[in-house]
Amino acid sequence: MAGGNSEQIADWNGAMGRQWAALQPEIDGVVVPFGAAALTAAAAQAGERVIDIGCGCGDTSITLAQMVGAAGAVLGVDVSRPMLEVARTRAAPLRLPQLDFREVDASAAELPARNDLLYSRFGVMFFSQPTPAFVHLRKSLCVGGRLVFVCWRAPRDNPWAMAPLVAARKAMNATPAPADPFAPGPFAFADEERLRGILSGAGFGNIQLQRFDTAISIGATPRDAAQSAVRFGPASRFILDAGAQNLPAILDAIEGDLVPLAAPDGRVSLNGSTWIVSASNPA
Ligand SMILES: C[S@@+](CC[C@H](N)C(=O)[O-])C[C@H]1O[C@@H](n2cnc3c(N)ncnc32)[C@H](O)[C@@H]1O
């Protein structure tokens, strides 16, 4: 078992988790194409048993439950109480008895055994000890069971996230402190070699990484896009630290930097770059 994720658990239950819960429809709108690419790779079948790791507000857990049908089972696991509340509220009217949610640390909690599929949309990059976490997760798979997840590639390939962050830092004259690129966080699995090492070290076989890029529409105008960037993504995390009093200056700076990147009709669409990762449990 891994564990040791108290900092992330606090973040996902604090301001950041509450913000994600409040913005669920908007965030789903941005990440759906990436999750869908991973769902296609996962190819969940009727009757399969699935765990959705870091399921957040439950979007992909619901889709997976519809894919496996009443004969299957989907368990969405997450550490964030506010996001799980949204997940349960969304799922309730859909009457999917095969779907359940559990508030647990996926890297350490006792999980149901003999699953066919471990799936995640951007929910596995936050473990403080990734290799032991994936050893633990692998043990919940049947022999031949699949692991499929989508994670972000390098920041430089993700201008949808980085252009607003760079503008926000500039507005505050903030020079980012040298940071560990492998620290738990959205870009922790950007490096292909490291990611392969973590999964092979955890005992997975048949490891495949497929690059998947698509444009993310972040706003109908540069102002809209700035307003969306300060609500979620790396710029929003920066603002949580910078303080709300600096928001007007940061918004203006982001808008200014996005103007030259906008299409002639004003829309701002910037690239999002991910890995669709698949692997299997050989034993
Ligand atoms: C970027 S969000 C993605 C949420 C959701 N999968 C989606 O695509 O909307 C990352 C999620 O991972 C969850 N998470 C982080 N560390 C976790 C852990 N150790 N165990 C379970 N969930 C975790 C967070 O609470 C959060 O809901």
Tab-separated table of C-alpha atoms and ligand atoms in Angstrom:
chain	number	residue	atom	x	y	z
A	1	MET	CA	0.000	0.000	0.000
A	2	ALA	CA	1.158	3.546	-0.713
A	3	GLY	CA	-0.766	6.308	1.115
A	4	GLY	CA	1.051	9.445	2.329
A	5	ASN	CA	-1.208	11.693	0.276
A	6	SER	CA	-2.427	13.973	3.066
A	7	GLU	CA	-1.474	17.195	1.248
A	8	GLN	CA	-3.423	16.256	-1.892
A	9	ILE	CA	-6.342	14.996	0.194
A	10	ALA	CA	-6.470	18.361	1.979
A	11	ASP	CA	-6.321	20.259	-1.347
A	12	TRP	CA	-9.084	18.234	-2.968
A	13	ASN	CA	-11.268	18.792	0.119
A	14	GLY	CA	-10.405	22.491	0.390
A	15	ALA	CA	-10.891	25.470	-1.903
A	16	MET	CA	-9.687	23.574	-4.984
A	17	GLY	CA	-12.071	20.620	-4.517
A	18	ARG	CA	-15.000	22.950	-3.807
A	19	GLN	CA	-14.178	24.950	-6.936
A	20	TRP	CA	-14.078	21.778	-9.063
A	21	ALA	CA	-17.399	20.654	-7.580
A	22	ALA	CA	-19.019	24.015	-8.338
A	23	LEU	CA	-17.675	24.106	-11.909
A	24	GLN	CA	-18.433	20.494	-12.837
A	25	PRO	CA	-20.389	21.202	-16.076
A	26	GLU	CA	-17.763	23.677	-17.317
A	27	ILE	CA	-14.809	21.401	-16.499
A	28	ASP	CA	-16.495	18.351	-18.023
A	29	GLY	CA	-16.960	20.395	-21.204
A	30	VAL	CA	-13.188	20.841	-21.449
A	31	VAL	CA	-12.023	17.346	-20.531
A	32	VAL	CA	-14.695	15.166	-22.180
A	33	PRO	CA	-12.742	14.610	-25.461
A	34	PHE	CA	-9.701	13.345	-23.543
A	35	GLY	CA	-11.776	11.079	-21.310
A	36	ALA	CA	-13.632	9.802	-24.379
A	37	ALA	CA	-10.356	8.856	-26.092
A	38	ALA	CA	-9.407	6.867	-23.002
A	39	LEU	CA	-12.884	5.292	-22.836
A	40	THR	CA	-12.485	4.147	-26.435
A	41	ALA	CA	-9.098	2.616	-25.582
A	42	ALA	CA	-10.598	0.977	-22.470
A	43	ALA	CA	-13.493	-0.565	-24.457
A	44	ALA	CA	-15.463	-1.551	-21.352
A	45	GLN	CA	-17.750	-4.493	-22.104
A	46	ALA	CA	-21.145	-5.503	-20.743
A	47	GLY	CA	-20.763	-7.340	-17.449
A	48	GLU	CA	-17.255	-6.044	-16.651
A	49	ARG	CA	-16.110	-4.871	-13.232
A	50	VAL	CA	-14.468	-1.453	-13.278
A	51	ILE	CA	-12.864	0.999	-10.864
A	52	ASP	CA	-12.796	4.692	-11.893
A	53	ILE	CA	-9.772	6.101	-10.043
A	54	GLY	CA	-10.019	9.732	-8.913
A	55	CYS	CA	-13.545	9.810	-10.347
A	56	GLY	CA	-14.206	13.365	-9.122
A	57	CYS	CA	-17.730	14.500	-9.998
A	58	GLY	CA	-18.549	11.128	-11.548
A	59	ASP	CA	-18.830	11.940	-15.261
A	60	THR	CA	-16.819	8.970	-16.508
A	61	SER	CA	-18.115	6.639	-13.763
A	62	ILE	CA	-21.632	7.207	-15.082
A	63	THR	CA	-20.551	6.534	-18.686
A	64	LEU	CA	-18.673	3.398	-17.616
A	65	ALA	CA	-21.732	2.174	-15.678
A	66	GLN	CA	-23.815	2.611	-18.833
A	67	MET	CA	-21.184	0.711	-20.834
A	68	VAL	CA	-20.989	-2.296	-18.485
A	69	GLY	CA	-24.764	-2.400	-17.932
A	70	ALA	CA	-26.703	-3.933	-15.085
A	71	ALA	CA	-24.635	-7.132	-15.163
A	72	GLY	CA	-21.421	-5.191	-14.520
A	73	ALA	CA	-20.146	-3.073	-11.641
A	74	VAL	CA	-18.438	0.311	-11.488
A	75	LEU	CA	-16.886	1.763	-8.366
A	76	GLY	CA	-15.840	5.425	-8.489
A	77	VAL	CA	-13.188	6.156	-5.874
A	78	ASP	CA	-11.983	9.579	-4.848
A	79	VAL	CA	-10.608	11.459	-1.850
A	80	SER	CA	-12.706	14.597	-2.439
A	81	ARG	CA	-15.917	14.724	-0.427
A	82	PRO	CA	-17.344	17.795	-2.261
A	83	MET	CA	-16.727	16.227	-5.674
A	84	LEU	CA	-18.191	12.872	-4.609
A	85	GLU	CA	-21.294	14.682	-3.383
A	86	VAL	CA	-21.764	16.046	-6.916
A	87	ALA	CA	-21.135	12.566	-8.363
A	88	ARG	CA	-23.775	10.955	-6.153
A	89	THR	CA	-26.294	13.722	-6.871
A	90	ARG	CA	-25.790	13.366	-10.636
A	91	ALA	CA	-25.985	9.580	-10.577
A	92	ALA	CA	-29.079	9.258	-8.348
A	93	PRO	CA	-31.784	10.082	-10.948
A	94	LEU	CA	-30.140	7.764	-13.498
A	95	ARG	CA	-30.907	4.660	-11.413
A	96	LEU	CA	-27.747	2.694	-12.113
A	97	PRO	CA	-27.618	0.006	-9.406
A	98	GLN	CA	-24.281	-1.173	-10.841
A	99	LEU	CA	-22.651	2.169	-9.880
A	100	ASP	CA	-21.270	3.021	-6.463
A	101	PHE	CA	-18.914	5.700	-5.127
A	102	ARG	CA	-16.462	5.481	-2.237
A	103	GLU	CA	-14.463	8.202	-0.486
A	104	VAL	CA	-11.033	6.552	-0.207
A	105	ASP	CA	-7.388	7.054	-1.111
A	106	ALA	CA	-7.087	4.744	-4.136
A	107	SER	CA	-3.400	4.135	-3.438
A	108	ALA	CA	-3.990	2.610	-0.028
A	109	ALA	CA	-7.633	1.642	0.519
A	110	GLU	CA	-8.923	-1.897	0.374
A	111	LEU	CA	-10.469	-2.242	-3.082
A	112	PRO	CA	-12.761	-4.895	-4.525
A	113	ALA	CA	-10.783	-7.722	-6.147
A	114	ARG	CA	-10.821	-9.266	-9.636
A	115	ASN	CA	-11.668	-6.131	-11.607
A	116	ASP	CA	-11.475	-6.227	-15.399
A	117	LEU	CA	-10.569	-2.554	-15.828
A	118	LEU	CA	-8.973	0.269	-13.890
A	119	TYR	CA	-9.838	3.534	-15.640
A	120	SER	CA	-8.981	7.151	-14.903
A	121	ARG	CA	-9.487	10.554	-16.500
A	122	PHE	CA	-6.746	12.753	-15.030
A	123	GLY	CA	-7.060	11.142	-11.574
A	124	VAL	CA	-3.812	9.180	-11.127
A	125	MET	CA	-1.094	11.869	-11.170
A	126	PHE	CA	-1.487	12.869	-7.533
A	127	PHE	CA	0.074	9.928	-5.656
A	128	SER	CA	3.114	10.793	-3.515
A	129	GLN	CA	4.500	7.278	-4.121
A	130	PRO	CA	3.322	6.340	-7.611
A	131	THR	CA	5.029	2.959	-8.003
A	132	PRO	CA	3.674	1.460	-4.743
A	133	ALA	CA	0.303	3.062	-5.570
A	134	PHE	CA	0.174	1.238	-8.914
A	135	VAL	CA	1.336	-2.030	-7.309
A	136	HIS	CA	-1.631	-1.687	-4.953
A	137	LEU	CA	-4.021	-0.861	-7.799
A	138	ARG	CA	-2.740	-3.710	-9.991
A	139	LYS	CA	-3.575	-6.205	-7.241
A	140	SER	CA	-7.259	-5.301	-7.650
A	141	LEU	CA	-7.198	-6.478	-11.292
A	142	CYS	CA	-7.875	-9.984	-12.535
A	143	VAL	CA	-5.102	-11.650	-14.538
A	144	GLY	CA	-5.160	-9.985	-17.945
A	145	GLY	CA	-7.136	-7.037	-16.527
A	146	ARG	CA	-6.556	-3.625	-18.131
A	147	LEU	CA	-5.341	-0.293	-16.828
A	148	VAL	CA	-6.323	2.654	-19.051
A	149	PHE	CA	-5.953	6.308	-18.150
A	150	VAL	CA	-5.418	9.731	-19.661
A	151	CYS	CA	-2.875	12.156	-18.207
A	152	TRP	CA	-1.385	15.468	-19.349
A	153	ARG	CA	1.817	15.615	-21.388
A	154	ALA	CA	4.394	18.369	-20.829
A	155	PRO	CA	3.324	21.915	-19.902
A	156	ARG	CA	4.990	23.319	-23.050
A	157	ASP	CA	2.594	21.218	-25.174
A	158	ASN	CA	-0.422	22.474	-23.213
A	159	PRO	CA	-0.776	26.183	-24.016
A	160	TRP	CA	-4.450	26.088	-22.917
A	161	ALA	CA	-3.057	25.742	-19.380
A	162	MET	CA	0.287	27.519	-19.629
A	163	ALA	CA	-0.550	30.704	-21.579
A	164	PRO	CA	-2.899	31.966	-18.814
A	165	LEU	CA	-0.484	30.869	-16.065
A	166	VAL	CA	2.473	32.665	-17.668
A	167	ALA	CA	0.362	35.837	-18.014
A	168	ALA	CA	-0.804	35.602	-14.392
A	169	ARG	CA	2.766	35.202	-13.128
A	170	LYS	CA	3.879	38.160	-15.234
A	171	ALA	CA	1.105	40.329	-13.778
A	172	MET	CA	2.346	39.534	-10.256
A	173	ASN	CA	6.061	39.745	-11.136
A	174	ALA	CA	6.231	36.184	-9.825
A	175	THR	CA	9.175	34.036	-10.838
A	176	PRO	CA	8.232	30.400	-10.292
A	177	ALA	CA	10.452	28.728	-7.708
A	178	PRO	CA	12.359	25.756	-9.140
A	179	ALA	CA	9.892	22.912	-8.826
A	180	ASP	CA	10.168	19.135	-8.970
A	181	PRO	CA	8.536	18.233	-12.318
A	182	PHE	CA	7.663	14.821	-10.895
A	183	ALA	CA	5.900	16.130	-7.777
A	184	PRO	CA	2.247	15.035	-7.479
A	185	GLY	CA	0.154	17.272	-9.725
A	186	PRO	CA	-1.386	17.547	-13.190
A	187	PHE	CA	1.918	17.224	-15.084
A	188	ALA	CA	3.586	14.567	-12.905
A	189	PHE	CA	3.267	11.888	-15.634
A	190	ALA	CA	4.335	14.043	-18.576
A	191	ASP	CA	7.679	12.284	-18.984
A	192	GLU	CA	7.235	9.118	-21.044
A	193	GLU	CA	10.282	7.299	-19.697
A	194	ARG	CA	9.357	7.960	-16.085
A	195	LEU	CA	5.770	6.892	-16.627
A	196	ARG	CA	6.832	3.654	-18.306
A	197	GLY	CA	9.251	3.041	-15.401
A	198	ILE	CA	6.514	3.552	-12.801
A	199	LEU	CA	4.132	1.133	-14.526
A	200	SER	CA	6.715	-1.534	-15.284
A	201	GLY	CA	8.086	-1.145	-11.734
A	202	ALA	CA	4.541	-1.773	-10.499
A	203	GLY	CA	4.377	-5.029	-12.446
A	204	PHE	CA	2.253	-3.986	-15.421
A	205	GLY	CA	2.935	-5.431	-18.867
A	206	ASN	CA	2.049	-4.445	-22.421
A	207	ILE	CA	2.508	-0.747	-21.574
A	208	GLN	CA	1.462	1.586	-24.385
A	209	LEU	CA	1.432	5.377	-24.513
A	210	GLN	CA	-0.449	7.041	-27.339
A	211	ARG	CA	-0.248	10.791	-27.771
A	212	PHE	CA	-3.681	12.428	-28.036
A	213	ASP	CA	-3.946	16.175	-28.721
A	214	THR	CA	-6.987	18.293	-29.369
A	215	ALA	CA	-7.817	21.985	-29.262
A	216	ILE	CA	-9.527	23.148	-26.102
A	217	SER	CA	-11.966	26.000	-26.556
A	218	ILE	CA	-11.404	28.168	-23.510
A	219	GLY	CA	-13.651	31.093	-24.393
A	220	ALA	CA	-15.717	32.884	-27.044
A	221	THR	CA	-13.562	35.995	-26.534
A	222	PRO	CA	-10.172	36.609	-24.865
A	223	ARG	CA	-12.042	38.083	-21.846
A	224	ASP	CA	-14.238	34.982	-21.584
A	225	ALA	CA	-11.170	32.780	-21.870
A	226	ALA	CA	-9.398	34.759	-19.117
A	227	GLN	CA	-12.432	34.376	-16.873
A	228	SER	CA	-12.491	30.654	-17.486
A	229	ALA	CA	-8.715	30.317	-16.883
A	230	VAL	CA	-8.977	31.934	-13.456
A	231	ARG	CA	-11.668	29.444	-12.453
A	232	PHE	CA	-9.824	26.223	-13.252
A	233	GLY	CA	-6.465	24.950	-14.478
A	234	PRO	CA	-2.990	25.963	-13.285
A	235	ALA	CA	-3.767	29.717	-13.376
A	236	SER	CA	-6.629	29.207	-10.928
A	237	ARG	CA	-4.260	27.422	-8.515
A	238	PHE	CA	-1.839	30.349	-8.809
A	239	ILE	CA	-4.655	32.787	-7.970
A	240	LEU	CA	-5.660	30.800	-4.887
A	241	ASP	CA	-2.146	31.620	-3.601
A	242	ALA	CA	-1.907	35.168	-5.047
A	243	GLY	CA	-5.108	36.293	-3.332
A	244	ALA	CA	-8.464	37.479	-4.696
A	245	GLN	CA	-7.434	41.149	-4.394
A	246	ASN	CA	-5.095	40.598	-7.371
A	247	LEU	CA	-7.746	39.050	-9.561
A	248	PRO	CA	-8.628	42.160	-11.647
A	249	ALA	CA	-4.972	42.754	-12.628
A	250	ILE	CA	-4.458	39.059	-13.394
A	251	LEU	CA	-7.616	38.901	-15.517
A	252	ASP	CA	-6.471	41.920	-17.569
A	253	ALA	CA	-3.014	40.398	-18.057
A	254	ILE	CA	-4.395	37.026	-19.183
A	255	GLU	CA	-6.833	38.705	-21.564
A	256	GLY	CA	-3.990	40.795	-23.013
A	257	ASP	CA	-1.821	37.740	-23.663
A	258	LEU	CA	-4.709	35.792	-25.214
A	259	VAL	CA	-5.720	38.507	-27.708
A	260	PRO	CA	-2.974	37.617	-30.227
A	261	LEU	CA	-3.815	33.902	-29.880
A	262	ALA	CA	-7.520	34.370	-30.646
A	263	ALA	CA	-9.127	33.352	-33.943
A	264	PRO	CA	-10.511	36.132	-36.199
A	265	ASP	CA	-13.969	35.665	-34.601
A	266	GLY	CA	-12.412	36.190	-31.152
A	267	ARG	CA	-12.653	32.561	-29.976
A	268	VAL	CA	-9.665	31.258	-28.030
A	269	SER	CA	-8.872	27.590	-28.708
A	270	LEU	CA	-5.497	26.295	-27.560
A	271	ASN	CA	-3.896	22.893	-27.727
A	272	GLY	CA	-4.296	20.263	-25.009
A	273	SER	CA	-1.835	17.383	-25.146
A	274	THR	CA	-2.170	14.072	-23.320
A	275	TRP	CA	-1.032	10.483	-23.091
A	276	ILE	CA	-3.623	7.760	-23.443
A	277	VAL	CA	-1.953	5.054	-21.409
A	278	SER	CA	-2.858	1.395	-21.443
A	279	ALA	CA	-1.291	-1.601	-19.736
A	280	SER	CA	-2.335	-4.982	-18.453
A	281	ASN	CA	-1.875	-7.155	-15.394
A	282	PRO	CA	0.184	-10.178	-16.390
A	283	ALA	CA	-0.195	-12.052	-13.091
B	1	LIG	C1	-8.057	16.468	-12.038
B	1	LIG	S1	-9.302	15.759	-11.031
B	1	LIG	C2	-10.100	14.661	-12.176
B	1	LIG	C3	-11.481	14.294	-11.711
B	1	LIG	C4	-12.288	13.442	-12.708
B	1	LIG	N1	-11.650	12.187	-13.004
B	1	LIG	C5	-12.554	14.211	-13.966
B	1	LIG	O1	-11.978	13.889	-15.014
B	1	LIG	O2	-13.355	15.164	-13.910
B	1	LIG	C6	-8.324	14.631	-10.068
B	1	LIG	C7	-9.139	13.812	-9.102
B	1	LIG	O3	-8.276	12.861	-8.460
B	1	LIG	C8	-8.671	12.759	-7.107
B	1	LIG	N2	-7.565	12.189	-6.320
B	1	LIG	C9	-6.364	12.742	-6.040
B	1	LIG	N3	-5.621	11.910	-5.296
B	1	LIG	C10	-6.369	10.784	-5.098
B	1	LIG	C11	-6.154	9.556	-4.398
B	1	LIG	N4	-5.020	9.312	-3.740
B	1	LIG	N5	-7.158	8.635	-4.415
B	1	LIG	C12	-8.322	8.867	-5.062
B	1	LIG	N6	-8.583	10.020	-5.733
B	1	LIG	C13	-7.612	10.966	-5.766
B	1	LIG	C14	-9.030	14.195	-6.738
B	1	LIG	O4	-9.806	14.280	-5.577
B	1	LIG	C15	-9.766	14.637	-7.991
B	1	LIG	O5	-11.139	14.348	-7.919
